Tab-separated table of C-alpha atoms in Angstrom:
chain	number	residue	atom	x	y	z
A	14	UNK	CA	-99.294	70.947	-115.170
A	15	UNK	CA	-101.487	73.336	-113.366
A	16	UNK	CA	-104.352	75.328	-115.157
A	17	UNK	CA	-105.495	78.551	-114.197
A	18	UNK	CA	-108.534	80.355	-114.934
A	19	UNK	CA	-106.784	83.639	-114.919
A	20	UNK	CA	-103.046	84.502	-115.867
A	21	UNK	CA	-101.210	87.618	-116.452
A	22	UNK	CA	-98.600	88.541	-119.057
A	23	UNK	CA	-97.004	91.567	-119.367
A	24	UNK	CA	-98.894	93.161	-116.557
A	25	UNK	CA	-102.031	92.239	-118.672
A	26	UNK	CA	-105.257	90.260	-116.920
A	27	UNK	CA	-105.990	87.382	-119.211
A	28	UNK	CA	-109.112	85.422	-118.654
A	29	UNK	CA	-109.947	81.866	-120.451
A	30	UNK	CA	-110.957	82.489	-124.237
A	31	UNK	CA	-111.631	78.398	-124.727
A	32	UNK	CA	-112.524	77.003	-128.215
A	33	UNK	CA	-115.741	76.089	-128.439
A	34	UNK	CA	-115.754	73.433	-130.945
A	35	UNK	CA	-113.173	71.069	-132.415
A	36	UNK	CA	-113.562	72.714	-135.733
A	37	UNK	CA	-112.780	75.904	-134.338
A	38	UNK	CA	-109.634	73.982	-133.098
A	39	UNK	CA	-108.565	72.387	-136.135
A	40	UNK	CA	-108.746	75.713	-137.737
A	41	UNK	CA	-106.398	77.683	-136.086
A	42	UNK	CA	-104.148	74.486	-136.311
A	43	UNK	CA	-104.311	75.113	-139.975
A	44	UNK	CA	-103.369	78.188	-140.003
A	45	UNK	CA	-101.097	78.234	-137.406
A	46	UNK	CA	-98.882	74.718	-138.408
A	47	UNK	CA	-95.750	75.536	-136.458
A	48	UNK	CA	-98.223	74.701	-133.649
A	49	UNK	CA	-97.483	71.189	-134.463
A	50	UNK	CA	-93.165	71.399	-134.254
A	51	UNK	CA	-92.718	68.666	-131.788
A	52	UNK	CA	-88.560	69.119	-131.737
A	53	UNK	CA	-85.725	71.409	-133.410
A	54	UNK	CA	-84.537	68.670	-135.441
A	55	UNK	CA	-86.785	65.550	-136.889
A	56	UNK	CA	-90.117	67.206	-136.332
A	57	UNK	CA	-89.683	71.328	-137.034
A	58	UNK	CA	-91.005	71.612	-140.063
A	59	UNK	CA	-95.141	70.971	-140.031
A	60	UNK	CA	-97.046	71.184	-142.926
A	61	UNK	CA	-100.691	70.528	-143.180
A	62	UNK	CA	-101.919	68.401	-146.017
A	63	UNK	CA	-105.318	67.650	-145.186
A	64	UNK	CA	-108.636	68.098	-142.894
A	65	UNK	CA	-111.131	66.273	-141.894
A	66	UNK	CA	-110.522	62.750	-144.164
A	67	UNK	CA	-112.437	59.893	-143.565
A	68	UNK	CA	-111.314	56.261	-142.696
A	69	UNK	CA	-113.267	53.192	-142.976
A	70	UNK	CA	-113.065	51.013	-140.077
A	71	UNK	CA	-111.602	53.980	-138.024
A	72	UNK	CA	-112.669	53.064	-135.079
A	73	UNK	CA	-113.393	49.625	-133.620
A	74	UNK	CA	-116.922	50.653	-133.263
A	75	UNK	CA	-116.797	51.588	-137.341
A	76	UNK	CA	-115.902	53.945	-139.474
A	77	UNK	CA	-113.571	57.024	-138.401
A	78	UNK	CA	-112.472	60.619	-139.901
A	79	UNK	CA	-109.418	61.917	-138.873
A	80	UNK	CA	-109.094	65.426	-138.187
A	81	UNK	CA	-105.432	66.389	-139.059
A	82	UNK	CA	-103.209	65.072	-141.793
A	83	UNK	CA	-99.856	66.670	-141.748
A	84	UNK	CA	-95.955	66.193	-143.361
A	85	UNK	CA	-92.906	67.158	-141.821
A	86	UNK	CA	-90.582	65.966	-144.648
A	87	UNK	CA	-90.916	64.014	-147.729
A	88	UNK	CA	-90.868	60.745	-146.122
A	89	UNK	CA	-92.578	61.571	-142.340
A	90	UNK	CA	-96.291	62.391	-142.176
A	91	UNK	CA	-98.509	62.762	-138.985
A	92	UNK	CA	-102.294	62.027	-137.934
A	93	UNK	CA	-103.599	64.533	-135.605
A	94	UNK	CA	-106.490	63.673	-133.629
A	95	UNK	CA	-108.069	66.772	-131.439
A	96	UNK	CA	-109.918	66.871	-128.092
A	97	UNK	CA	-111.615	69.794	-126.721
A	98	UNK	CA	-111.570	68.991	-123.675
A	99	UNK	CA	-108.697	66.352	-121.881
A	100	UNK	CA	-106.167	64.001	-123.699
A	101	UNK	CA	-105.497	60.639	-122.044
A	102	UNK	CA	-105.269	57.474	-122.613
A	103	UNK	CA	-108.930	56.429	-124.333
A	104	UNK	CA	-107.585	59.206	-126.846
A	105	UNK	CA	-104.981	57.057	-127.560
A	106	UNK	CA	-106.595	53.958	-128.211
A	107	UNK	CA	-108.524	56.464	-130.870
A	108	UNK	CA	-105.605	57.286	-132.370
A	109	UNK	CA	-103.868	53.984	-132.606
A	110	UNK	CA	-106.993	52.682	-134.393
A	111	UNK	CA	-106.359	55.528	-136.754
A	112	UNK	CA	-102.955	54.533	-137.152
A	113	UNK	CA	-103.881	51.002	-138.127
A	114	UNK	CA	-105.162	52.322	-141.234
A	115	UNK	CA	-103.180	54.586	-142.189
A	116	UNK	CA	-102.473	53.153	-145.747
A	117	UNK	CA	-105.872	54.376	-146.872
A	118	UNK	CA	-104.158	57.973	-146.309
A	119	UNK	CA	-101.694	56.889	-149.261
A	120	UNK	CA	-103.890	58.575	-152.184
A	121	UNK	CA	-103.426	61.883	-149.867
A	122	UNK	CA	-99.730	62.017	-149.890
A	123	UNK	CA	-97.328	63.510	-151.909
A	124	UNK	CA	-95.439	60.423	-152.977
A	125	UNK	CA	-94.561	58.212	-155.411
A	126	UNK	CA	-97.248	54.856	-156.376
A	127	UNK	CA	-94.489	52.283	-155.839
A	128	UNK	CA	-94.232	49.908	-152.608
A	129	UNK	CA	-90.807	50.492	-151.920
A	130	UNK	CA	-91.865	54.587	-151.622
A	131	UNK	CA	-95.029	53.495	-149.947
A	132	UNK	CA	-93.104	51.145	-147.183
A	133	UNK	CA	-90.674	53.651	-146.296
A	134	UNK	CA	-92.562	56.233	-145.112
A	135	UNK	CA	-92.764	57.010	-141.360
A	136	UNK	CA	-95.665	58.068	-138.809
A	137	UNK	CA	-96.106	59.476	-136.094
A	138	UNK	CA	-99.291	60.398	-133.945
A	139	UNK	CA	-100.195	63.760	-132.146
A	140	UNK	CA	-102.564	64.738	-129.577
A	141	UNK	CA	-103.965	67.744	-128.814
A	142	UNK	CA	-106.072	69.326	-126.134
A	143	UNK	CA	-106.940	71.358	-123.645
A	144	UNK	CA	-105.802	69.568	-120.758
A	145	UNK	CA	-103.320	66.337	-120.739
A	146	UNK	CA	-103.300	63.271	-118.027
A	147	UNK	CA	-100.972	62.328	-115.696
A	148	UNK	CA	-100.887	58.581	-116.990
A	149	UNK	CA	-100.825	59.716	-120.449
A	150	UNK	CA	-98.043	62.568	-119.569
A	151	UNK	CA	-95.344	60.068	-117.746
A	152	UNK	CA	-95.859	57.326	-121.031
A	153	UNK	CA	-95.252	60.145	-123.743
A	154	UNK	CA	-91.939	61.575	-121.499
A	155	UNK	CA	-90.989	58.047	-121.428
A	156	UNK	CA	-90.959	58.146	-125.586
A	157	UNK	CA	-94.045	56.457	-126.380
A	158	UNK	CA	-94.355	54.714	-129.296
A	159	UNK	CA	-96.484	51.871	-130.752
A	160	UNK	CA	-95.576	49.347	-132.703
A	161	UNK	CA	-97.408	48.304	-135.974
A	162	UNK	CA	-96.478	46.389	-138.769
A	163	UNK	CA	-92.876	45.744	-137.304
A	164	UNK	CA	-92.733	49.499	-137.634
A	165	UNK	CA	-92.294	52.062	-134.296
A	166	UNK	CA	-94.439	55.201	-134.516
A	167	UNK	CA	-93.674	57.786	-132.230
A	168	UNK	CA	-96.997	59.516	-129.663
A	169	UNK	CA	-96.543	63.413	-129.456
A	170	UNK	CA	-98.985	65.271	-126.715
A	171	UNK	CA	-99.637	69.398	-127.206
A	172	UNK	CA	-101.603	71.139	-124.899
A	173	UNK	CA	-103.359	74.355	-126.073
A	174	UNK	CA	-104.927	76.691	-124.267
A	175	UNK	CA	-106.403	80.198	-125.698
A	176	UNK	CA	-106.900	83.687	-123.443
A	177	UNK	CA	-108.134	86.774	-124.218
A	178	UNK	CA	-107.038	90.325	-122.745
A	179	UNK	CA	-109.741	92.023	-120.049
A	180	UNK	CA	-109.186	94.603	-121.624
A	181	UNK	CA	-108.888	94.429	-125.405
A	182	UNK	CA	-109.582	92.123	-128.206
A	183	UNK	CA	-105.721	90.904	-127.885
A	184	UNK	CA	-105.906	86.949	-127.974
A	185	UNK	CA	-102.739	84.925	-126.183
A	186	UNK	CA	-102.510	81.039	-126.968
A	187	UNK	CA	-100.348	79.189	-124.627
A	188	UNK	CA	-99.202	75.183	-125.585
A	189	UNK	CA	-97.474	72.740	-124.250
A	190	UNK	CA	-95.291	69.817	-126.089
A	191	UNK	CA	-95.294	66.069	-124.488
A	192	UNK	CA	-92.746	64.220	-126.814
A	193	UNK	CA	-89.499	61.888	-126.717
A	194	UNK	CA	-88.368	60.999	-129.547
A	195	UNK	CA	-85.812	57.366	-129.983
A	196	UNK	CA	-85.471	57.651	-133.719
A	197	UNK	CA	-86.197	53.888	-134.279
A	198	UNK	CA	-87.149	53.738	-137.711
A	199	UNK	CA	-85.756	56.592	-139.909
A	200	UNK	CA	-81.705	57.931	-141.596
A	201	UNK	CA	-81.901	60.759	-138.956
A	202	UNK	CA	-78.327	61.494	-140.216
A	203	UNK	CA	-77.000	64.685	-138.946
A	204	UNK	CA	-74.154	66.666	-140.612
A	205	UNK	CA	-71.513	69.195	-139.418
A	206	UNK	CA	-71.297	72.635	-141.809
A	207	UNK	CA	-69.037	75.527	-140.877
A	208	UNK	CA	-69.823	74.436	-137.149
A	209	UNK	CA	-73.463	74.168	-137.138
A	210	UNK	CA	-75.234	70.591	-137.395
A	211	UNK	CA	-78.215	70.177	-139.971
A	212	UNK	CA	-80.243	67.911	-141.134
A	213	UNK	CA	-80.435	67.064	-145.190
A	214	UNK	CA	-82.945	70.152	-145.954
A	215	UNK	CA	-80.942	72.153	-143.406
A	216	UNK	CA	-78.032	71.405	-144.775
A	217	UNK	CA	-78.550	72.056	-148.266
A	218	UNK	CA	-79.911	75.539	-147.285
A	219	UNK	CA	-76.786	76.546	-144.781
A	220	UNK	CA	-74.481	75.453	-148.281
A	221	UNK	CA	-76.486	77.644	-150.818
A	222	UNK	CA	-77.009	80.403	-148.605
A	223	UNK	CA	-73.093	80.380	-148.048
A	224	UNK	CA	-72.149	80.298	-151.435
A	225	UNK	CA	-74.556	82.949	-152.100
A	226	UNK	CA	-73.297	85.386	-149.688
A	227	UNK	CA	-69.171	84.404	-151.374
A	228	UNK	CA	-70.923	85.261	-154.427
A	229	UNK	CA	-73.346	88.179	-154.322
A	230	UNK	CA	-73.472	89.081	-157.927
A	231	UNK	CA	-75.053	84.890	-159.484
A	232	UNK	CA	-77.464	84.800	-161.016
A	233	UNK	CA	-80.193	82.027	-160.897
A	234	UNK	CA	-78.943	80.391	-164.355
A	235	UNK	CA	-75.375	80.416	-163.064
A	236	UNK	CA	-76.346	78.794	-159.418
A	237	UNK	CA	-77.727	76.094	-160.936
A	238	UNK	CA	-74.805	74.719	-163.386
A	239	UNK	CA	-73.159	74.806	-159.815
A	240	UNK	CA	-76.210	72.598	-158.543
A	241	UNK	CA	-77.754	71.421	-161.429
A	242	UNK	CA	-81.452	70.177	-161.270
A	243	UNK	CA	-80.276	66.874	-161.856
A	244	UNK	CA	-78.627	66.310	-157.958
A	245	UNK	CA	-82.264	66.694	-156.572
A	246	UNK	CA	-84.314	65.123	-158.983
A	247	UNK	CA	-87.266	66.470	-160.970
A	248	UNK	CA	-87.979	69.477	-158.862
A	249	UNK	CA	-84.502	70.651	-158.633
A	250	UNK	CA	-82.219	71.982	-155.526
A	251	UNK	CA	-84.223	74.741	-155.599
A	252	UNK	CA	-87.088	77.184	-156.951
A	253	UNK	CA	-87.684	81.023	-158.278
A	254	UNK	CA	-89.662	81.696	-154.741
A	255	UNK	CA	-92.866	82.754	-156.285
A	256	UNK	CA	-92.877	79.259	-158.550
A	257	UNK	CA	-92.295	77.664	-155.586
A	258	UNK	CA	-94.718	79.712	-153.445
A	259	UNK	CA	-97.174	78.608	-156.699
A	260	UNK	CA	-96.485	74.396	-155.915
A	261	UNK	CA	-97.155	75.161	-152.434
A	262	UNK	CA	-100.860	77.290	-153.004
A	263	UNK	CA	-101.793	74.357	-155.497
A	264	UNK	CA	-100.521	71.178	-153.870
A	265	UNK	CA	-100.754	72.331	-150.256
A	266	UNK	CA	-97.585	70.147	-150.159
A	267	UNK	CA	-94.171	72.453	-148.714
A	268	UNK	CA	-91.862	71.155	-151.135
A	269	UNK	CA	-89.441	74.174	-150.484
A	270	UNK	CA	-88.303	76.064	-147.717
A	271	UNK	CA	-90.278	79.155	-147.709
A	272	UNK	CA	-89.735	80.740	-144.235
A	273	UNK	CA	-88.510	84.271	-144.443
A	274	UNK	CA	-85.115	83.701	-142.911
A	275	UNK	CA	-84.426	81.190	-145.281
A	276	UNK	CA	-85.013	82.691	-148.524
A	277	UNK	CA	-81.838	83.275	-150.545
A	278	UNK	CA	-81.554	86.261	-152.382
A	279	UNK	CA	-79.890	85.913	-155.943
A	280	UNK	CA	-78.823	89.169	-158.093
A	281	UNK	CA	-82.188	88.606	-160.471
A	282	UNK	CA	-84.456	86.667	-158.564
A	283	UNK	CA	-85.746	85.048	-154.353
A	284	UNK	CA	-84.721	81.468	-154.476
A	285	UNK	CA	-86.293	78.873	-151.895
A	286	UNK	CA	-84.128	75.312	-151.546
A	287	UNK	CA	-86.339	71.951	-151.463
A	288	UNK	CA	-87.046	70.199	-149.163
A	289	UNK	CA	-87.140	67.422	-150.948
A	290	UNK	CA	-83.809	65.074	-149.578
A	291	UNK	CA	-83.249	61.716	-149.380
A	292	UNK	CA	-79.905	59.253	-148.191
A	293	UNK	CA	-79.094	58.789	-152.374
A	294	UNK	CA	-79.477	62.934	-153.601
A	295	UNK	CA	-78.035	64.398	-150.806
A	296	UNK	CA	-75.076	62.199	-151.127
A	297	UNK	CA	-75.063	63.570	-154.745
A	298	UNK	CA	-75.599	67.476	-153.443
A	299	UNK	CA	-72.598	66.849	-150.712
A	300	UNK	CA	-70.366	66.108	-153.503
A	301	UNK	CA	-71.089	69.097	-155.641
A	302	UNK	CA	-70.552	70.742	-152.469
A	303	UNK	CA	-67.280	69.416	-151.939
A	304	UNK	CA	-66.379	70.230	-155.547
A	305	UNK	CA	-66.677	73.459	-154.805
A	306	UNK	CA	-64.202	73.555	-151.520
A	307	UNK	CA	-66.611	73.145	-149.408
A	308	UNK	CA	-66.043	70.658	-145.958
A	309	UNK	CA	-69.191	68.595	-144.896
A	310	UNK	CA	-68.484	66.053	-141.988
């Protein structure tokens, strides 16, 4: 990929606005997450947990901190490790010793104490930078992945570059994605819906939202004898928006679905759906669904 010092969008002269430190970096990570979306499937939904968390025996020189500690769904979580300047491949060796202890991130996460919760969770690893090398560009479009602890976790690369209008304060930020994904490890099922394919949190949104929109006048009460609380679990199929804008400003943890398009608008209240699915409750949620004449292939 060629960098160049100047660009132009929209018939505007951009020149190089670079970050100046990683810190500067990691924060417009945090509050831009989407940032971190490595696909439209497995991977779209980023959520940053953490900053800046320190691991013992991080690096094989010591101890380590890792910059980014992010969740994509209730079972998938990410370490982010930033460059300012290039990616490649003595990055990686950073970030696989990161990887390797990865356990003492447990505490962080929003999951249960047990082992069997704690086993089943998946990993992957992102880099990000300013610039990306060739080597380390032709392993991640081959679908990197290293394997620890009989486990495969998946290498993502992002590029990110920042420029700033000649002529305004207007700031452009340009990335760039390096990531194949195999699916080795995880229930990546998909399901069919009125013609669309979804994933579990997907899924469960598309069937609301339809329902919904069959039935403008429900009411929040009457929605959920039709999805009762129970199908879920303890935090239910899904949350008065401003409760569940509430778990998400205390935890940090995006337990529900609170993009604007995806809000569901009830006759007394904004509902947001969890995102909060699993192979045994979604089962449960498809058969409500069915219940109610709905098809799910």
């Amino acid at each position: 990929m060629n960098i160049f010092k100047q660009i132009t969008a929209n018939n505007i002269a951009l020149e190089e606005y670079p970050f100046r430190k990683e810190l500067a970096m990691e924060a417009y990570l945090i509050e831009n997450e989407s940032i971190l979306k490595l696909d439209s499937d497995n991977f779209s939904d980023p959520s940053i947990i953490e900053a800046e968390l320190a691991l013992n025996e991080g690096r094989s020189s010591g101890n380590g901190r890792i910059d980014i500690l992010a969740q994509y769904d209730p079972s998938t979580y990410a370490i982010v490790e930033l460059k300012l300047e290039e990616i490649n491949n003595s990055t990686l060796s950073q970030l696989e010793n990161y990887l390797k202890q990865r356990n003492q991130l447990l505490k962080h996460l929003p999951v249960d104490s047990d082992n069997d919760a704690q086993m089943n969770l998946n990993w992957v690893g992102i880099l990000v930078g300013k610039t990306i090398s060739k080597e380390l560009v032709d392993k991640l479009m081959k679908g990197l992945e290293l394997e620890m602890d009989g486990r495969k976790i998946p290498i993502a690369g992002i590029t990110i570059n920042r420029y700033r209008s000649q002529s305004s304060t207007e700031i452009y930020v340009v990335t760039d994605t390096y990531f194949k994904f195999t699916g080795a490890n995880k229930d990546y099922t998909k399901y069919r819906f009125n013609g669309n394919e979804y994933n579990k949190g997907q899924l469960v949104n598309a069937i609301i939202k339809a329902y919904v929109s069959q039935n403008p006048q429900i009411t929040f009460s009457q929605l959920e004898k039709i999805f009762p609380k129970s199908i879920q679990g303890s935090q239910g199929c899904f949350k008065i928006k401003a409760d569940a804008e509430e778990v998400y400003n205390r935890t940090g943890w995006k337990r529900h679905r609170l993009n604007p398009e995806e809000l569901i608008s009830l006759s007394d209240s904004i509902i947001a759906t969890s995102t909060q699915w699993n192979s045994n409750n979604i089962t449960e949620f498809i058969k409500s669904a069915r219940k109610i004449g709905y098809t799910v292939l």
